[in-house]
PDB file of C-alpha atoms in Angstrom:
ATOM      1  CA  GLU S1241      19.447  28.204 105.797  1.00 40.00           C
ATOM      2  CA  LEU S1242      22.672  26.234 105.849  1.00 44.00           C
ATOM      3  CA  PRO S1243      24.742  25.950 102.845  1.00 52.00           C
ATOM      4  CA  GLN S1244      23.785  22.950 100.922  1.00 54.00           C
ATOM      5  CA  ARG S1245      26.787  20.596 100.563  1.00 66.00           C
ATOM      6  CA  PHE S1246      25.178  17.534  99.097  1.00 70.00           C
ATOM      7  CA  THR S1247      24.560  18.004  95.538  1.00 80.00           C
ATOM      8  CA  GLU S1248      22.889  15.129  93.449  1.00 83.00           C
ATOM      9  CA  ALA S1249      26.335  14.356  91.708  1.00 85.00           C
ATOM     10  CA  HIS S1250      27.730  13.856  95.216  1.00 85.00           C
ATOM     11  CA  ALA S1251      24.791  11.864  96.518  1.00 86.00           C
ATOM     12  CA  ARG S1252      24.961   9.653  93.469  1.00 88.00           C
ATOM     13  CA  ASN S1253      28.702   8.940  93.758  1.00 90.00           C
ATOM     14  CA  LEU S1254      28.408   8.081  97.418  1.00 90.00           C
ATOM     15  CA  LEU S1255      25.537   5.607  96.691  1.00 91.00           C
ATOM     16  CA  GLN S1256      27.587   4.065  93.656  1.00 93.00           C
ATOM     17  CA  ARG S1257      30.601   3.671  95.679  1.00 94.00           C
ATOM     18  CA  ALA S1258      28.746   2.092  98.674  1.00 93.00           C
ATOM     19  CA  SER S1259      26.853  -0.071  96.317  1.00 92.00           C
ATOM     20  CA  ASP S1260      30.082  -1.189  94.512  1.00 94.00           C
ATOM     21  CA  LEU S1261      31.383  -2.227  97.853  1.00 93.00           C
ATOM     22  CA  LEU S1262      28.668  -4.305  98.812  1.00 93.00           C
ATOM     23  CA  GLN S1263      28.564  -5.651  95.286  1.00 92.00           C
ATOM     24  CA  ALA S1264      32.311  -6.752  95.393  1.00 93.00           C
ATOM     25  CA  ARG S1265      31.874  -8.209  99.025  1.00 93.00           C
ATOM     26  CA  ALA S1266      28.323  -9.811  99.024  1.00 92.00           C
ATOM     27  CA  ASP S1267      26.986  -9.660  95.405  1.00 91.00           C
ATOM     28  CA  ILE S1268      24.300  -7.240  96.500  1.00 90.00           C
ATOM     29  CA  ALA S1269      23.747  -3.999  94.725  1.00 87.00           C
ATOM     30  CA  PHE S1270      21.719  -0.908  95.748  1.00 88.00           C
ATOM     31  CA  ARG S1271      20.696   1.110  92.731  1.00 85.00           C
ATOM     32  CA  LEU S1272      19.554   4.745  92.883  1.00 84.00           C
ATOM     33  CA  GLY S1273      15.788   5.419  92.187  1.00 83.00           C
ATOM     34  CA  THR S1274      15.359   9.138  92.747  1.00 83.00           C
ATOM     35  CA  CYS S1275      17.462  11.732  94.203  1.00 84.00           C
ATOM     36  CA  GLU S1276      15.941  15.123  95.528  1.00 82.00           C
ATOM     37  CA  ARG S1277      16.805  18.000  97.934  1.00 80.00           C
ATOM     38  CA  VAL S1278      14.299  18.346 100.883  1.00 81.00           C
ATOM     39  CA  VAL S1279      14.480  21.249 103.242  1.00 80.00           C
ATOM     40  CA  GLU S1280      12.904  19.778 106.409  1.00 82.00           C
ATOM     41  CA  GLU S1281      11.566  22.003 109.445  1.00 83.00           C
ATOM     42  CA  MET S1282      12.453  20.075 112.620  1.00 83.00           C
ATOM     43  CA  PRO S1283       9.617  19.619 115.253  1.00 83.00           C
ATOM     44  CA  ALA S1284       9.452  21.279 118.472  1.00 84.00           C
ATOM     45  CA  GLY S1285      12.053  19.659 120.897  1.00 82.00           C
ATOM     46  CA  ALA S1286      14.726  18.805 118.173  1.00 82.00           C
ATOM     47  CA  ARG S1287      17.417  21.198 117.326  1.00 84.00           C
ATOM     48  CA  ALA S1288      16.966  23.314 114.199  1.00 82.00           C
ATOM     49  CA  ASP S1289      20.798  23.835 113.373  1.00 82.00           C
ATOM     50  CA  VAL S1290      21.735  20.050 113.463  1.00 82.00           C
ATOM     51  CA  VAL S1291      20.190  16.682 113.455  1.00 86.00           C
ATOM     52  CA  ASP S1292      20.041  15.461 117.095  1.00 85.00           C
ATOM     53  CA  GLU S1293      18.679  12.209 118.492  1.00 84.00           C
ATOM     54  CA  ALA S1294      15.116  13.630 118.252  1.00 86.00           C
ATOM     55  CA  GLY S1295      15.592  15.074 114.845  1.00 86.00           C
ATOM     56  CA  TYR S1296      16.921  11.656 113.686  1.00 84.00           C
ATOM     57  CA  HIS S1297      13.791   9.770 114.839  1.00 85.00           C
ATOM     58  CA  TYR S1298      11.574  12.429 113.277  1.00 88.00           C
ATOM     59  CA  LEU S1299      13.466  12.319 109.948  1.00 88.00           C
ATOM     60  CA  ALA S1300      13.470   8.453 109.887  1.00 85.00           C
ATOM     61  CA  ALA S1301       9.580   8.299 110.530  1.00 86.00           C
ATOM     62  CA  ALA S1302       8.811  11.319 108.221  1.00 87.00           C
ATOM     63  CA  HIS S1303      10.752   9.701 105.340  1.00 87.00           C
ATOM     64  CA  ARG S1304       9.922   6.145 105.691  1.00 84.00           C
ATOM     65  CA  ALA S1305      11.340   4.222 102.756  1.00 84.00           C
ATOM     66  CA  GLY S1306       8.007   2.733 101.363  1.00 78.00           C
ATOM     67  CA  GLN S1307       8.847   0.076  98.883  1.00 77.00           C
ATOM     68  CA  GLY S1308      12.692   0.710  98.866  1.00 81.00           C
ATOM     69  CA  VAL S1309      15.475   1.845 100.970  1.00 87.00           C
ATOM     70  CA  ARG S1310      16.039   5.613 101.718  1.00 87.00           C
ATOM     71  CA  VAL S1311      19.287   7.402 102.444  1.00 89.00           C
ATOM     72  CA  LEU S1312      19.021  10.782 104.023  1.00 86.00           C
ATOM     73  CA  CYS S1313      22.067  12.946 103.610  1.00 85.00           C
ATOM     74  CA  VAL S1314      22.288  15.670 106.112  1.00 84.00           C
ATOM     75  CA  ASP S1315      24.855  18.518 106.485  1.00 80.00           C
ATOM     76  CA  ARG S1316      25.552  18.236 110.386  1.00 79.00           C
ATOM     77  CA  VAL S1317      24.671  16.108 113.302  1.00 82.00           C
ATOM     78  CA  SER S1318      24.932  16.852 117.034  1.00 81.00           C
ATOM     79  CA  ARG S1319      27.181  13.819 117.814  1.00 75.00           C
ATOM     80  CA  ALA S1320      29.400  11.883 115.741  1.00 73.00           C
ATOM     81  CA  GLU S1321      27.611   8.541 116.553  1.00 69.00           C
ATOM     82  CA  LEU S1322      24.520   9.909 114.743  1.00 69.00           C
ATOM     83  CA  GLY S1323      26.589  10.414 111.774  1.00 66.00           C
ATOM     84  CA  GLY S1324      25.774   7.137 110.361  1.00 71.00           C
ATOM     85  CA  GLN S1325      22.638   5.190 111.501  1.00 72.00           C
ATOM     86  CA  ALA S1326      20.047   2.865 109.907  1.00 73.00           C
ATOM     87  CA  ARG S1327      16.599   1.955 111.032  1.00 72.00           C
ATOM     88  CA  TYR S1328      15.439  -1.501 109.846  1.00 73.00           C
ATOM     89  CA  GLN S1329      11.895  -0.747 110.732  1.00 79.00           C
ATOM     90  CA  THR S1330      11.567   2.285 108.322  1.00 82.00           C
ATOM     91  CA  ARG S1331      14.413   1.093 106.062  1.00 85.00           C
ATOM     92  CA  VAL S1332      16.031   4.612 106.241  1.00 86.00           C
ATOM     93  CA  CYS S1333      19.818   5.404 106.575  1.00 87.00           C
ATOM     94  CA  LEU S1334      20.987   8.663 107.783  1.00 85.00           C
ATOM     95  CA  LEU S1335      24.495   9.835 106.633  1.00 86.00           C
ATOM     96  CA  ALA S1336      26.179  13.042 107.787  1.00 84.00           C
ATOM     97  CA  TYR S1337      28.179  14.884 105.148  1.00 79.00           C
ATOM     98  CA  GLY S1338      31.667  13.920 105.041  1.00 77.00           C
ATOM     99  CA  ALA S1339      34.321  15.740 102.801  1.00 74.00           C
ATOM    100  CA  ASP S1340      36.148  12.363 102.325  1.00 84.00           C
ATOM    101  CA  VAL S1341      33.964  10.537  99.787  1.00 87.00           C
ATOM    102  CA  ALA S1342      35.711   7.151 100.189  1.00 90.00           C
ATOM    103  CA  ALA S1343      35.184   7.175 103.933  1.00 89.00           C
ATOM    104  CA  THR S1344      31.670   8.479 103.861  1.00 88.00           C
ATOM    105  CA  SER S1345      30.623   5.762 101.296  1.00 91.00           C
ATOM    106  CA  ARG S1346      32.072   3.193 103.479  1.00 92.00           C
ATOM    107  CA  MET S1347      29.959   4.509 106.178  1.00 90.00           C
ATOM    108  CA  LEU S1348      27.007   4.227 103.838  1.00 91.00           C
ATOM    109  CA  ALA S1349      27.948   0.833 102.809  1.00 93.00           C
ATOM    110  CA  HIS S1350      28.088  -0.217 106.667  1.00 92.00           C
ATOM    111  CA  GLU S1351      24.592   1.404 107.252  1.00 90.00           C
ATOM    112  CA  LEU S1352      23.110  -0.665 104.177  1.00 92.00           C
ATOM    113  CA  GLY S1353      24.674  -3.643 105.772  1.00 92.00           C
ATOM    114  CA  GLN S1354      22.708  -2.901 109.026  1.00 90.00           C
ATOM    115  CA  LEU S1355      19.458  -2.726 106.790  1.00 89.00           C
ATOM    116  CA  LEU S1356      20.587  -6.144 105.423  1.00 91.00           C
ATOM    117  CA  GLU S1357      20.222  -7.416 108.973  1.00 90.00           C
ATOM    118  CA  LEU S1358      24.176  -7.614 109.737  1.00 92.00           C
ATOM    119  CA  PRO S1359      25.046  -6.703 113.479  1.00 90.00           C
ATOM    120  CA  HIS S1360      28.135  -4.979 114.517  1.00 89.00           C
ATOM    121  CA  ILE S1361      30.975  -7.671 114.320  1.00 89.00           C
ATOM    122  CA  ASP S1362      32.077  -6.291 117.777  1.00 83.00           C
ATOM    123  CA  GLY S1363      28.907  -6.046 119.451  1.00 72.00           C
ATOM    124  CA  THR S1364      29.852  -8.386 122.196  1.00 70.00           C
ATOM    125  CA  ARG S1365      33.149  -6.744 122.603  1.00 64.00           C
ATOM    126  CA  THR S1366      35.238  -7.962 125.337  1.00 64.00           C
ATOM    127  CA  GLY S1367      38.457  -6.757 123.857  1.00 59.00           C
ATOM    128  CA  GLY S1368      41.418  -6.099 126.221  1.00 66.00           C
ATOM    129  CA  PRO S1369      44.809  -7.466 127.079  1.00 74.00           C
ATOM    130  CA  GLY S1370      45.386 -10.693 125.055  1.00 72.00           C
ATOM    131  CA  GLN S1371      42.616  -9.891 122.498  1.00 76.00           C
ATOM    132  CA  GLU S1372      44.593  -7.790 120.120  1.00 81.00           C
ATOM    133  CA  ARG S1373      44.194 -10.232 117.273  1.00 83.00           C
ATOM    134  CA  GLN S1374      40.446 -10.357 117.744  1.00 82.00           C
ATOM    135  CA  VAL S1375      40.420  -6.504 117.835  1.00 82.00           C
ATOM    136  CA  ALA S1376      42.417  -6.441 114.606  1.00 86.00           C
ATOM    137  CA  ALA S1377      40.148  -8.825 112.788  1.00 85.00           C
ATOM    138  CA  TRP S1378      37.032  -6.735 113.758  1.00 88.00           C
ATOM    139  CA  MET S1379      38.877  -3.583 112.571  1.00 90.00           C
ATOM    140  CA  ARG S1380      39.057  -5.210 109.024  1.00 92.00           C
ATOM    141  CA  ASN S1381      35.386  -5.999 108.938  1.00 94.00           C
ATOM    142  CA  LEU S1382      32.836  -3.576 107.150  1.00 94.00           C
ATOM    143  CA  MET S1383      30.400  -4.148 110.119  1.00 93.00           C
ATOM    144  CA  TYR S1384      33.016  -3.086 112.835  1.00 91.00           C
ATOM    145  CA  SER S1385      31.455  -0.318 115.050  1.00 85.00           C
ATOM    146  CA  GLY S1386      34.415   1.947 114.857  1.00 82.00           C
ATOM    147  CA  ALA S1387      36.365   3.701 111.837  1.00 81.00           C
ATOM    148  CA  LEU S1388      36.117   1.508 108.764  1.00 84.00           C
ATOM    149  CA  ASN S1389      39.090   0.078 107.014  1.00 88.00           C
ATOM    150  CA  PRO S1390      39.516   1.277 103.311  1.00 89.00           C
ATOM    151  CA  ASP S1391      39.787  -2.531 102.614  1.00 91.00           C
ATOM    152  CA  ALA S1392      36.816  -3.676 104.866  1.00 92.00           C
ATOM    153  CA  GLU S1393      35.639  -7.114 104.343  1.00 94.00           C
ATOM    154  CA  LEU S1394      32.823  -9.388 105.169  1.00 95.00           C
ATOM    155  CA  THR S1395      33.047 -12.901 106.401  1.00 94.00           C
ATOM    156  CA  PRO S1396      31.393 -15.831 104.558  1.00 95.00           C
ATOM    157  CA  GLU S1397      28.758 -16.064 107.278  1.00 96.00           C
ATOM    158  CA  GLN S1398      28.109 -12.303 106.959  1.00 95.00           C
ATOM    159  CA  VAL S1399      27.639 -12.733 103.326  1.00 95.00           C
ATOM    160  CA  ARG S1400      25.184 -15.536 103.740  1.00 95.00           C
ATOM    161  CA  LEU S1401      23.062 -13.716 106.254  1.00 94.00           C
ATOM    162  CA  ALA S1402      23.007 -10.438 104.085  1.00 94.00           C
ATOM    163  CA  ARG S1403      22.100 -12.433 100.992  1.00 93.00           C
ATOM    164  CA  SER S1404      19.136 -14.257 102.878  1.00 92.00           C
ATOM    165  CA  SER S1405      17.790 -10.992 104.470  1.00 90.00           C
ATOM    166  CA  ALA S1406      14.328  -9.848 103.567  1.00 85.00           C
ATOM    167  CA  ILE S1407      15.798  -6.723 101.886  1.00 85.00           C
ATOM    168  CA  ALA S1408      18.194  -8.607  99.625  1.00 86.00           C
ATOM    169  CA  ARG S1409      15.281 -11.164  98.852  1.00 81.00           C
ATOM    170  CA  ARG S1410      13.132  -8.299  97.977  1.00 76.00           C
ATOM    171  CA  PHE S1411      15.490  -6.383  95.815  1.00 69.00           C
ATOM    172  CA  GLY S1412      16.992  -9.248  93.731  1.00 59.00           C
ATOM    173  CA  GLY S1413      19.039 -11.240  96.221  1.00 53.00           C
ATOM    174  CA  PRO S1414      19.208 -15.029  95.841  1.00 52.00           C
TER     175      PRO S1414
END
């Protein structure tokens, strides 16, 4: 068994910081309902030592959010890009352990943004020579697909979209 790095206090701190960021940027808060430790045996075809692509899909399906949103905190992932993902269909975010609480909570806020139906700001990326200002603007946005800036912002249009999303309406948005 892997040493458990996520404690309930750590998980609560991550969610609170992510929720505070979204509250400050879009006036949307995610509140903790319950927090529990679950040891999950991966199905055949998925790695047992880390969460890989097959394991991620299994976990998202096995731990569907039901009436709310669920955040699954895992110890290790097979590839960095699996370290933060959200499944709108299941309302599940998967988040890999990160010792830097601030960076990990920004990643969680980004994934919650995905559940609020916000796409990556650089999804149609055509950056290159002459696009330096555009790339710099993307890098300051919470929905950037790369490393997240400590002062990550949302545009007014993103705030409008997030606040009008089905999840925001369901959980107290305007």
